[in-house]
Each structure stands twice: as C-alpha cells, then as structure tokens.
C-alpha positions as YAML, in Angstrom:
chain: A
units: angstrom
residues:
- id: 1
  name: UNK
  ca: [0.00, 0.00, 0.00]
- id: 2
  name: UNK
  ca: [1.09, 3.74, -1.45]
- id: 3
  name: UNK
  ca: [0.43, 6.73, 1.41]
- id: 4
  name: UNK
  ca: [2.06, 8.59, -0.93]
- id: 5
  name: UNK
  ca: [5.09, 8.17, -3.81]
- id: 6
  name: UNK
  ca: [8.07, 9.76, -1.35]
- id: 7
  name: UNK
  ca: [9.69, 10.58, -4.36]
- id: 8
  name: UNK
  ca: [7.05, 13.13, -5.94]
- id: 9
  name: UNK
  ca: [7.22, 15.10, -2.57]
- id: 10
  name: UNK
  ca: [10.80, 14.94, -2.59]
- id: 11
  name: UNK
  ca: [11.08, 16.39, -6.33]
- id: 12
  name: UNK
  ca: [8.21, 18.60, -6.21]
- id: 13
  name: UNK
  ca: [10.19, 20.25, -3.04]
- id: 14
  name: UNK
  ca: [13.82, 20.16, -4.32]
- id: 15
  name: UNK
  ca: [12.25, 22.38, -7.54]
- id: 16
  name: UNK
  ca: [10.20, 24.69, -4.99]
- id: 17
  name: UNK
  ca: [13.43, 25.38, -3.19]
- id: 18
  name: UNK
  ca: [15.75, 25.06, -5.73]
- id: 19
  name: UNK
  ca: [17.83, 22.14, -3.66]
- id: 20
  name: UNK
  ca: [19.63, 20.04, -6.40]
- id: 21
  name: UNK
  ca: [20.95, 17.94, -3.79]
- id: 22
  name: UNK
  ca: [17.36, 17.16, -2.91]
- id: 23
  name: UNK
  ca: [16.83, 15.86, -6.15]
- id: 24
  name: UNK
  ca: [19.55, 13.74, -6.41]
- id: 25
  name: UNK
  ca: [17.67, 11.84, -3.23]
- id: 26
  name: UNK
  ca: [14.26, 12.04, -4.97]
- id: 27
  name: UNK
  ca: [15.84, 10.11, -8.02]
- id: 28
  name: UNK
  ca: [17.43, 7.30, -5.46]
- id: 29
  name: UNK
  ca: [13.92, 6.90, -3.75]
- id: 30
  name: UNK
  ca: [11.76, 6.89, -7.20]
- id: 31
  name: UNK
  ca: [13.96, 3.74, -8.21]
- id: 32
  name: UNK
  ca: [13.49, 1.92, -4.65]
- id: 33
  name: UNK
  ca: [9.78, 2.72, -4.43]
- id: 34
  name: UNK
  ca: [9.42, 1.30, -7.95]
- id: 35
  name: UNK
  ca: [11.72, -2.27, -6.98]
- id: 36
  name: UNK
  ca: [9.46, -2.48, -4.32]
- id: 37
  name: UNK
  ca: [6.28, -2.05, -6.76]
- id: 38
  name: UNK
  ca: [7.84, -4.79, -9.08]
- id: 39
  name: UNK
  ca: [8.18, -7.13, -6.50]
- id: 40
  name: UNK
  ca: [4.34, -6.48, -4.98]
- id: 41
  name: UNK
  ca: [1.12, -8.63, -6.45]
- id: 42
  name: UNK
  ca: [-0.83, -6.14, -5.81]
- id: 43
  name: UNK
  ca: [-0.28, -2.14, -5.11]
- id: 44
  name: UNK
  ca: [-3.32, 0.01, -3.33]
- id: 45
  name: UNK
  ca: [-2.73, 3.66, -3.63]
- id: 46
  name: UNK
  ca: [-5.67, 6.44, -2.47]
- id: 47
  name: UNK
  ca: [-4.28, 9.31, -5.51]
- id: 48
  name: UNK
  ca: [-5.36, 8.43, -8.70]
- id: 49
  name: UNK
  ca: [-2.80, 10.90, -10.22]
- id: 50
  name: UNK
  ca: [0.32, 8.28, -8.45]
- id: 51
  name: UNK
  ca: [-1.64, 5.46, -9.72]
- id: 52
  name: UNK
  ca: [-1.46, 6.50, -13.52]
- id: 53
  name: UNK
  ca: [2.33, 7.59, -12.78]
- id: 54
  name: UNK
  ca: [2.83, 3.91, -11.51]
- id: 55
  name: UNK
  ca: [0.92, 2.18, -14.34]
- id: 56
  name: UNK
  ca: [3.39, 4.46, -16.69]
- id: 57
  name: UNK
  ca: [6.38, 3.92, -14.67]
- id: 58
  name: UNK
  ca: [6.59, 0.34, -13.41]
- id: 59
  name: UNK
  ca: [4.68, -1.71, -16.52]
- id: 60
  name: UNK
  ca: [3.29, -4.60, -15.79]
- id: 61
  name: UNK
  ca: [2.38, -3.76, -11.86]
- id: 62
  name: UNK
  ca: [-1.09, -4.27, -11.31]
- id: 63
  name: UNK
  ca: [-2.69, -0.97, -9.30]
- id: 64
  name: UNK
  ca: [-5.79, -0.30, -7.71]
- id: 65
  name: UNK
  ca: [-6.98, 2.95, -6.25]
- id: 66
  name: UNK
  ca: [-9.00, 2.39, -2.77]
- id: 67
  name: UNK
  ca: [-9.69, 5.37, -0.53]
- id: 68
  name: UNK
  ca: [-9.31, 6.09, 2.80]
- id: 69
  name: UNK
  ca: [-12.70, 5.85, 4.90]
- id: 70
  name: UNK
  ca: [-14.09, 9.28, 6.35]
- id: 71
  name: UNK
  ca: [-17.40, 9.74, 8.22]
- id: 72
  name: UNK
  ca: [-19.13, 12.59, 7.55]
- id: 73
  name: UNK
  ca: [-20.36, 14.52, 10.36]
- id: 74
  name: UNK
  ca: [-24.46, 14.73, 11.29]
- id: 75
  name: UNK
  ca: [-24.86, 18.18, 12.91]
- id: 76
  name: UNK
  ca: [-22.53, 21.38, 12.40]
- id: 77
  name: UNK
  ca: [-22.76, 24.83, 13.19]
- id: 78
  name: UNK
  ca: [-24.76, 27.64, 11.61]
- id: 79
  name: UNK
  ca: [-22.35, 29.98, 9.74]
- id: 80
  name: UNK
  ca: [-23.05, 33.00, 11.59]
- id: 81
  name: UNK
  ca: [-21.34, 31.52, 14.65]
- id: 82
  name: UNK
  ca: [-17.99, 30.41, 12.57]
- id: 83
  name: UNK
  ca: [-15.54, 32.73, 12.24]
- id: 84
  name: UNK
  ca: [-11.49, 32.05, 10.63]
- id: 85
  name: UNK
  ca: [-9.78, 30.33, 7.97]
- id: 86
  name: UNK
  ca: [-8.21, 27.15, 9.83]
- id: 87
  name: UNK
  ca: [-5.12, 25.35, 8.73]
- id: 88
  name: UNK
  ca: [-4.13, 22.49, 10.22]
- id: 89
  name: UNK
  ca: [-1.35, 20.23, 9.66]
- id: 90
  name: UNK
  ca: [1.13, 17.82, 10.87]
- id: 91
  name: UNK
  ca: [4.38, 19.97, 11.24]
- id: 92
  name: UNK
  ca: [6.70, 17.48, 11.10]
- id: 93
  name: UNK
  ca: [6.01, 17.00, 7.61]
- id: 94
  name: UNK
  ca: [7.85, 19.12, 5.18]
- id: 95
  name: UNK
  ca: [5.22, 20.71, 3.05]
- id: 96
  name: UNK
  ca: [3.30, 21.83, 6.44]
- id: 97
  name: UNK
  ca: [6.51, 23.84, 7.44]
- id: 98
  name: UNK
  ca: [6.71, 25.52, 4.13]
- id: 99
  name: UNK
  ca: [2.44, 26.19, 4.06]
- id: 100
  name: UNK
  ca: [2.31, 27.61, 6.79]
- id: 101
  name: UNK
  ca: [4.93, 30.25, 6.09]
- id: 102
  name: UNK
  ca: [3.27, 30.94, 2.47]
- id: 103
  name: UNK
  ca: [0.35, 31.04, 4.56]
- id: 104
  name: UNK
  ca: [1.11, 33.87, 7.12]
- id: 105
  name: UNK
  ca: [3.55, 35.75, 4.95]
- id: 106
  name: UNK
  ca: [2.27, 36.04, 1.66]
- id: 107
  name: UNK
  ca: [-2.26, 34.70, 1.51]
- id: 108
  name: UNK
  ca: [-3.45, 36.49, 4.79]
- id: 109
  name: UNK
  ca: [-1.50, 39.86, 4.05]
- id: 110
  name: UNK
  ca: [-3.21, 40.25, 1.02]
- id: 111
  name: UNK
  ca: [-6.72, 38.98, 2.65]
- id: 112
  name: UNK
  ca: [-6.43, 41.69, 5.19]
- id: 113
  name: UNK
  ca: [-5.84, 44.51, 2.60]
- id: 114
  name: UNK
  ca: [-9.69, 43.42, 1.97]
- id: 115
  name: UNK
  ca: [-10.54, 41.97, 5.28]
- id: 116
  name: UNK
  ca: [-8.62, 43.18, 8.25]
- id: 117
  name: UNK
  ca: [-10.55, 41.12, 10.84]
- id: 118
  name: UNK
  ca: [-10.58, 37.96, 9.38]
- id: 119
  name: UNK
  ca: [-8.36, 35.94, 12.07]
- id: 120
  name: UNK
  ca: [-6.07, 32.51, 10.74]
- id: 121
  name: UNK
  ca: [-5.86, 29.51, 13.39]
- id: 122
  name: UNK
  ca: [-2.41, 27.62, 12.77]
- id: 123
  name: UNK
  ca: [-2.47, 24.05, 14.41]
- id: 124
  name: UNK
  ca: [-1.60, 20.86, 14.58]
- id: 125
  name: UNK
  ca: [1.13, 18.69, 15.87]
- id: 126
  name: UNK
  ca: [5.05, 19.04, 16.29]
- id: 127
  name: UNK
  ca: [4.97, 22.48, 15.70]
- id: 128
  name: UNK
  ca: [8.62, 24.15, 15.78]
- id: 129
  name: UNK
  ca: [9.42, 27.06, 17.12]
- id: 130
  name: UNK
  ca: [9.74, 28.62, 13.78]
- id: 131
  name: UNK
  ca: [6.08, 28.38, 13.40]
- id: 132
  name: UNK
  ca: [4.81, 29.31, 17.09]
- id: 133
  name: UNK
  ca: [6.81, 32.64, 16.02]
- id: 134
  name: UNK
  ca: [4.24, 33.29, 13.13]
- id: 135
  name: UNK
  ca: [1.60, 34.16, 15.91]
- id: 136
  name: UNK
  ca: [0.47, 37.86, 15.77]
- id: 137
  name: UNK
  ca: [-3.03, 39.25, 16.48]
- id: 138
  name: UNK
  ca: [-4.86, 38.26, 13.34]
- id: 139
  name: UNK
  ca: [-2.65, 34.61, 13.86]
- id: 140
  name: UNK
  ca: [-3.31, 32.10, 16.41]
- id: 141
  name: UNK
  ca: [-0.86, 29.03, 16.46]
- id: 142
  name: UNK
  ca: [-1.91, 26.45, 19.03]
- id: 143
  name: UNK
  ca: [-0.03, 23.19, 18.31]
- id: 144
  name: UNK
  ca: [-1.62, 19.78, 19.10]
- id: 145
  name: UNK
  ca: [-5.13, 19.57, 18.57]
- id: 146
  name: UNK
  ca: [-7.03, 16.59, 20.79]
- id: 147
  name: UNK
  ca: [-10.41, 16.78, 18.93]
- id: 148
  name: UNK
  ca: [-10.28, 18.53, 15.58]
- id: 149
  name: UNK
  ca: [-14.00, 18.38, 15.15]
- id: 150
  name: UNK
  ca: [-14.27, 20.94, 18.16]
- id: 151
  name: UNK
  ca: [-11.79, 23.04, 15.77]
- id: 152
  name: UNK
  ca: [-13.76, 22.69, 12.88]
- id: 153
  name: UNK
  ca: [-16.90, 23.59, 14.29]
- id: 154
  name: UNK
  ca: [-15.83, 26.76, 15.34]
- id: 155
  name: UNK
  ca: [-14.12, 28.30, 11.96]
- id: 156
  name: UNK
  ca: [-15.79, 29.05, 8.72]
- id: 157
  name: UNK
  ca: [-13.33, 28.18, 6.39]
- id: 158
  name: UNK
  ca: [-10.08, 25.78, 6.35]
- id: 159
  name: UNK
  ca: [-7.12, 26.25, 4.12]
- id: 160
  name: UNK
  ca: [-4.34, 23.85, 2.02]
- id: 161
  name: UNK
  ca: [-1.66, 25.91, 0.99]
- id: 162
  name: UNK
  ca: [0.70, 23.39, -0.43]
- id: 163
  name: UNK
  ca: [2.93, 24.59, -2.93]
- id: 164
  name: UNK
  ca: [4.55, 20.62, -2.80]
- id: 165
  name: UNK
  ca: [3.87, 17.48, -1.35]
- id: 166
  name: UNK
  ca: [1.89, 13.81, -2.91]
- id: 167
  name: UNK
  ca: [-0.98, 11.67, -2.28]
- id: 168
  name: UNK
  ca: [-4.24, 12.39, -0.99]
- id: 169
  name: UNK
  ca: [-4.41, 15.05, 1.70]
- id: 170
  name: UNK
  ca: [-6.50, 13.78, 4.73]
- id: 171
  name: UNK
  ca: [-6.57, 17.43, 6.23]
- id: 172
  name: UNK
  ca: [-9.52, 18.53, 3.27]
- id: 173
  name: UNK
  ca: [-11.44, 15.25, 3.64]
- id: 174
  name: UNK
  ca: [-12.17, 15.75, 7.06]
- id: 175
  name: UNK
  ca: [-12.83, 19.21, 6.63]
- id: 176
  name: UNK
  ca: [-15.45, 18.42, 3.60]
- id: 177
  name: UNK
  ca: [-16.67, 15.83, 6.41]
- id: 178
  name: UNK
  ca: [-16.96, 18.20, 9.13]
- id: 179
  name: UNK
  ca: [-19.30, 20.80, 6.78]
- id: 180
  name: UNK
  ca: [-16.38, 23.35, 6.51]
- id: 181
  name: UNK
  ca: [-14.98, 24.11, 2.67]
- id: 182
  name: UNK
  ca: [-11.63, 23.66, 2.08]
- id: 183
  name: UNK
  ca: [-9.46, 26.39, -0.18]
- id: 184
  name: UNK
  ca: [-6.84, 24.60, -1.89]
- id: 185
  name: UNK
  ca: [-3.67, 24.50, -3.86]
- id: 186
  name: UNK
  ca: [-3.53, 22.14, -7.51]
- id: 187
  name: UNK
  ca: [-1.13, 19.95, -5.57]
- id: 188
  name: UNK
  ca: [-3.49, 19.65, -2.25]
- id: 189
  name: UNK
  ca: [-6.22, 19.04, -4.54]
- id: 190
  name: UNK
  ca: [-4.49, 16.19, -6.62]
- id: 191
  name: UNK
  ca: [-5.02, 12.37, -6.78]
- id: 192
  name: UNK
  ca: [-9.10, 12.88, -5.38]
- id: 193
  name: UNK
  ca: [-10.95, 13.54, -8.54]
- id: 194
  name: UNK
  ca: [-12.84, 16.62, -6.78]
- id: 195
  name: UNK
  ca: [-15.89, 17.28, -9.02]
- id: 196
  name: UNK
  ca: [-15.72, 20.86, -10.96]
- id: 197
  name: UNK
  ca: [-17.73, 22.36, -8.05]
- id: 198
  name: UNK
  ca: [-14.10, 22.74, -6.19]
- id: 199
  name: UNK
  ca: [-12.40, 24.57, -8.74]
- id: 200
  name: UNK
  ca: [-14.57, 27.57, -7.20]
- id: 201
  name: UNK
  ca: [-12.28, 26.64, -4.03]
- id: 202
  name: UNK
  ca: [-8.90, 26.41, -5.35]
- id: 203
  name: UNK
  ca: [-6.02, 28.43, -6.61]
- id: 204
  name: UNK
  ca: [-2.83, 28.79, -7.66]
- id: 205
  name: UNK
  ca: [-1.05, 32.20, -6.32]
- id: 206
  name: UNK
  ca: [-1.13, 34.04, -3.19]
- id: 207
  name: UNK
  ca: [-3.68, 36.64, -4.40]
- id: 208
  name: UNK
  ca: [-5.84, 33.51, -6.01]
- id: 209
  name: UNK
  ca: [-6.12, 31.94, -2.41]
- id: 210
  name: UNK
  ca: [-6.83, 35.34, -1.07]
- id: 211
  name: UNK
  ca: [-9.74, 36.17, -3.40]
- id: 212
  name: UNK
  ca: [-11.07, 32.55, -2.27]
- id: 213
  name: UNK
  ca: [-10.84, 33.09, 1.09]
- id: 214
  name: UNK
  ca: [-12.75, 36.21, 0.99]
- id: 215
  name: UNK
  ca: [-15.68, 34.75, -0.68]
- id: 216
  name: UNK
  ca: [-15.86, 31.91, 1.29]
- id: 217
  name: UNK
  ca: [-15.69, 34.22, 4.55]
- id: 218
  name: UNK
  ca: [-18.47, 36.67, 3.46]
- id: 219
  name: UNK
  ca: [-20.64, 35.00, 1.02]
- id: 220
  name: UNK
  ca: [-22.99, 32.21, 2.61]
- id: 221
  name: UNK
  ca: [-24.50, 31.26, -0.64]
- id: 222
  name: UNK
  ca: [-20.98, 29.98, -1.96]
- id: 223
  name: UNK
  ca: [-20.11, 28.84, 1.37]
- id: 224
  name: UNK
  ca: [-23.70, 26.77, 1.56]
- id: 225
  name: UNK
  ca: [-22.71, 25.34, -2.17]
- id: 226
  name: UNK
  ca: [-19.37, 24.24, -1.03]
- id: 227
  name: UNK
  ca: [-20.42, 22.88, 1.79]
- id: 228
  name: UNK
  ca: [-22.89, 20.35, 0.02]
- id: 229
  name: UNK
  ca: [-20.71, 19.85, -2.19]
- id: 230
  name: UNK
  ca: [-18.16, 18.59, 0.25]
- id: 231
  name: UNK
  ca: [-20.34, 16.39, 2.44]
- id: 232
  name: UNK
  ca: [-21.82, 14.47, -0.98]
- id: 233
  name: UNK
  ca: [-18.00, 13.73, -2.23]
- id: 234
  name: UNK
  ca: [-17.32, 12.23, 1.32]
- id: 235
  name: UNK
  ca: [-20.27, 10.41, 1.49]
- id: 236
  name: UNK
  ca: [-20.05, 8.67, -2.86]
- id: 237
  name: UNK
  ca: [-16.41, 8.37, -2.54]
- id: 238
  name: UNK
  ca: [-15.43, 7.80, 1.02]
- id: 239
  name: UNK
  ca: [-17.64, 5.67, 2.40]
- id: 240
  name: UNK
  ca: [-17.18, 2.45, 4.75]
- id: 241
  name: UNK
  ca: [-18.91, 0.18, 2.63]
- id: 242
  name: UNK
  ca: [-18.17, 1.46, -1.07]
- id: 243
  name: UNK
  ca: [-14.12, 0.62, 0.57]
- id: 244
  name: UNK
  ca: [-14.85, -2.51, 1.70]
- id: 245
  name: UNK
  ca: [-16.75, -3.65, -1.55]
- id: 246
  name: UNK
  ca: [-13.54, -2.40, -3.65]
- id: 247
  name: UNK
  ca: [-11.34, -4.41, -1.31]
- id: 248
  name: UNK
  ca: [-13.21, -7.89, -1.25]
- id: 249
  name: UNK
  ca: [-13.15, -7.60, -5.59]
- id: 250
  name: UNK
  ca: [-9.34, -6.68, -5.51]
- id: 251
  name: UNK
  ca: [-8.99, -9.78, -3.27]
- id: 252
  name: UNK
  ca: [-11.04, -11.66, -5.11]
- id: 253
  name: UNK
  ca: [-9.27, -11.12, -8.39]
- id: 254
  name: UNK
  ca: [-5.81, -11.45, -6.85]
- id: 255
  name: UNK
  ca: [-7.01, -15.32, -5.47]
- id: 256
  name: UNK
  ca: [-8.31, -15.87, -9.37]
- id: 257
  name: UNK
  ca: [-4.92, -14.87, -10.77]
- id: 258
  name: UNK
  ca: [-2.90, -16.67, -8.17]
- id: 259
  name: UNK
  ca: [-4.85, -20.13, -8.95]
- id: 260
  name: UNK
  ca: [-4.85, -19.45, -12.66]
- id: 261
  name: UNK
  ca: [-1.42, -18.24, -12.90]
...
C-alpha cells in the first residue's frame, strides 16, 4: 500500500526550493519505491494521479486505487457563529513547514488589505518554534489539537496551501466531512478527482487563495454550495462500505490470478 510516492514530494520540493541535492535523493527513492512495486502482487494507492504515474512507470504492476474511509459529520454549526480560515497540519512534515509560512507571509496579508478582521488559526502537531513565532493578532498558532472536530466547528473556512507534497491530503477530507470548505492548492487538490464544483475553491497564487478566502468568509451562498458539495464527495467516494466492496473484488481477483497463474 502507497500513502504517498516519497519521491514526488521529494522532487516537487527540491524544484520549490531550488535544492539540487534534494533531487539527487528524490531520483534514489523513485527507483526503490518502484523495486518495491515490481516485486508487490498487488499495489493500493488512495491518488489516482500516483496510480497512472505507476501504471506508466513500473509496466506490468497491477494498481488499484481504494480510498481512505471518512465519516461525515451529522450536525454542524450555523455559519453565523464560525468565524477564521483554519489550517491544520502535521508539522513534522515538510510541506506543512513551508504552508504555513506561504500562509502567514504572503495569503493572509493580502486577505487583510480586503478583510482586516478575518483571524487565521495555525495548528496541529510538532509544531517548531519557527512556526509558534508566526503568531500575531490576526494569527493564532496552538499546536496539538485533541479533537479537531471541536476546531472545525468553530471556523468558517479551512485552508491547504501546499505549494509541494503527494498523495491524498487527509486534512480537506475531514474538513469536507466536518461541513467546513476547504481552499486549496492544484497539488493539495491532486489524486481525489474533486468534481468541478471545487475549482470555485482552489487556486494557484497568493492573491488567487486570497480572493477565495474572501468569498468563502463573506458569502454564505458559496459557502452553503461548497459545503454540500463537500459532504456528498465524502459520502459517494469515502464511504465504509463502497471501501470494503472495492477491497473484497481486488482480493477476489488477486485469489483468481494466483490459482490461474
């Protein structure tokens, strides 16, 4: 099973911060990631985009693309008592570190030009000190989270600002789960097939992820849409027993090809 092709991240990094060393190591770990695909009967992987790269890269490997389970949450708030644009993240993971830092530096400067009350919630866990420093008054950092759906009821918005990283991003799933829309980068939006509603919700540049932001703050027809939207791509794509069904046929065709092989 694929979390995510190491090597993509790697690359997609080394080119963001122009580290040629970096991509020296991304080259070493594309050819041991794609041995240990030869060598496999069977390879699961939640990104359809790494699942195409592996059917082009390794021929002959049989893939299948199974998502992750995610249970959409019953009752949510009313969006007159949400307020801020949440990003959360595991910071001991490379494209975090960088996100949040495009995040605080570059997106919310330009959304408070428009917006200067709209207030950004950093969190998640292993946060270094380098990102506890980006607090300010329009930036709350508060590390560890225990129960993220207590966080998501109370913001309006959530944010994926990832300029690089691979496979499917777990942090927008549950936020389409919990009712709250997700703004998004190309690369935070790969690998899940989103339906076209969600290119209203994602963006490219700094000012791009602004302008989003803003909409999806003020404007509760939008934010109504997206939310739907969100809730009915958990529920037809992510769902326990839809991921059980594709498991028991991948089985099932794996025992016919070992007995007829």
């Amino acid at each position: 099973a694929v979390a995510d092709l190491h090597h993509m991240r790697l690359a997609r990094q080394a080119a963001v911060e122009k580290r040629p060393e970096l991509m020296a190591k991304a080259r070493q770990i594309r050819d041991a990631e794609y041995a240990a695909a030869r060598q496999a009967d069977v390879v699961l992987t939640h990104s359809t985009v790494e699942a195409a790269i592996l059917r082009r890269d390794v021929p002959g490997v049989e893939v299948h693309v199974v998502p992750w389970e995610v249970p959409v949450r019953k009752r949510t708030p009313a969006f007159d008592t949400r307020h801020e644009v949440l990003f959360l993240g595991n910071f001991s993971h490379a494209p975090n570190i960088d996100a949040a830092f495009w995040l605080a530096e570059e997106i919310m400067p330009v959304v408070w030009r428009q917006r200067p009350d709209i207030q950004c919630v950093i969190a998640g866990a292993d946060i270094p000190e380098q990102i506890r420093q980006l607090a300010a008054p329009s930036i709350e950092v508060i590390g560890h989270v225990p129960d993220c759906g207590a966080l998501f009821d109370k913001v309006r918005l959530s944010i994926a600002p990832l300029r690089f990283g691979a496979g499917v991003k777990g942090k927008i799933l549950d936020s389409m789960a919990a009712g709250v829309p997700c703004v998004m980068t190309p690369i935070a939006a790969e690998g899940m097939e989103l339906p076209g509603d969600f290119t209203d919700a994602t963006g490219e540049t700094a000012e791009a992820l602004a302008a989003l932001i803003v909409n999806l703050h003020d404007d509760s027809t939008t934010h109504a849409r997206m939310v739907q939207a969100g809730r009915r791509f958990i529920r037809e794509r992510h769902d326990h027993a839809r991921i059980i069904d594709a498991l028991g046929r991948i089985a099932g065709d794996t025992r016919v090809k070992r007995q007829t092989g």
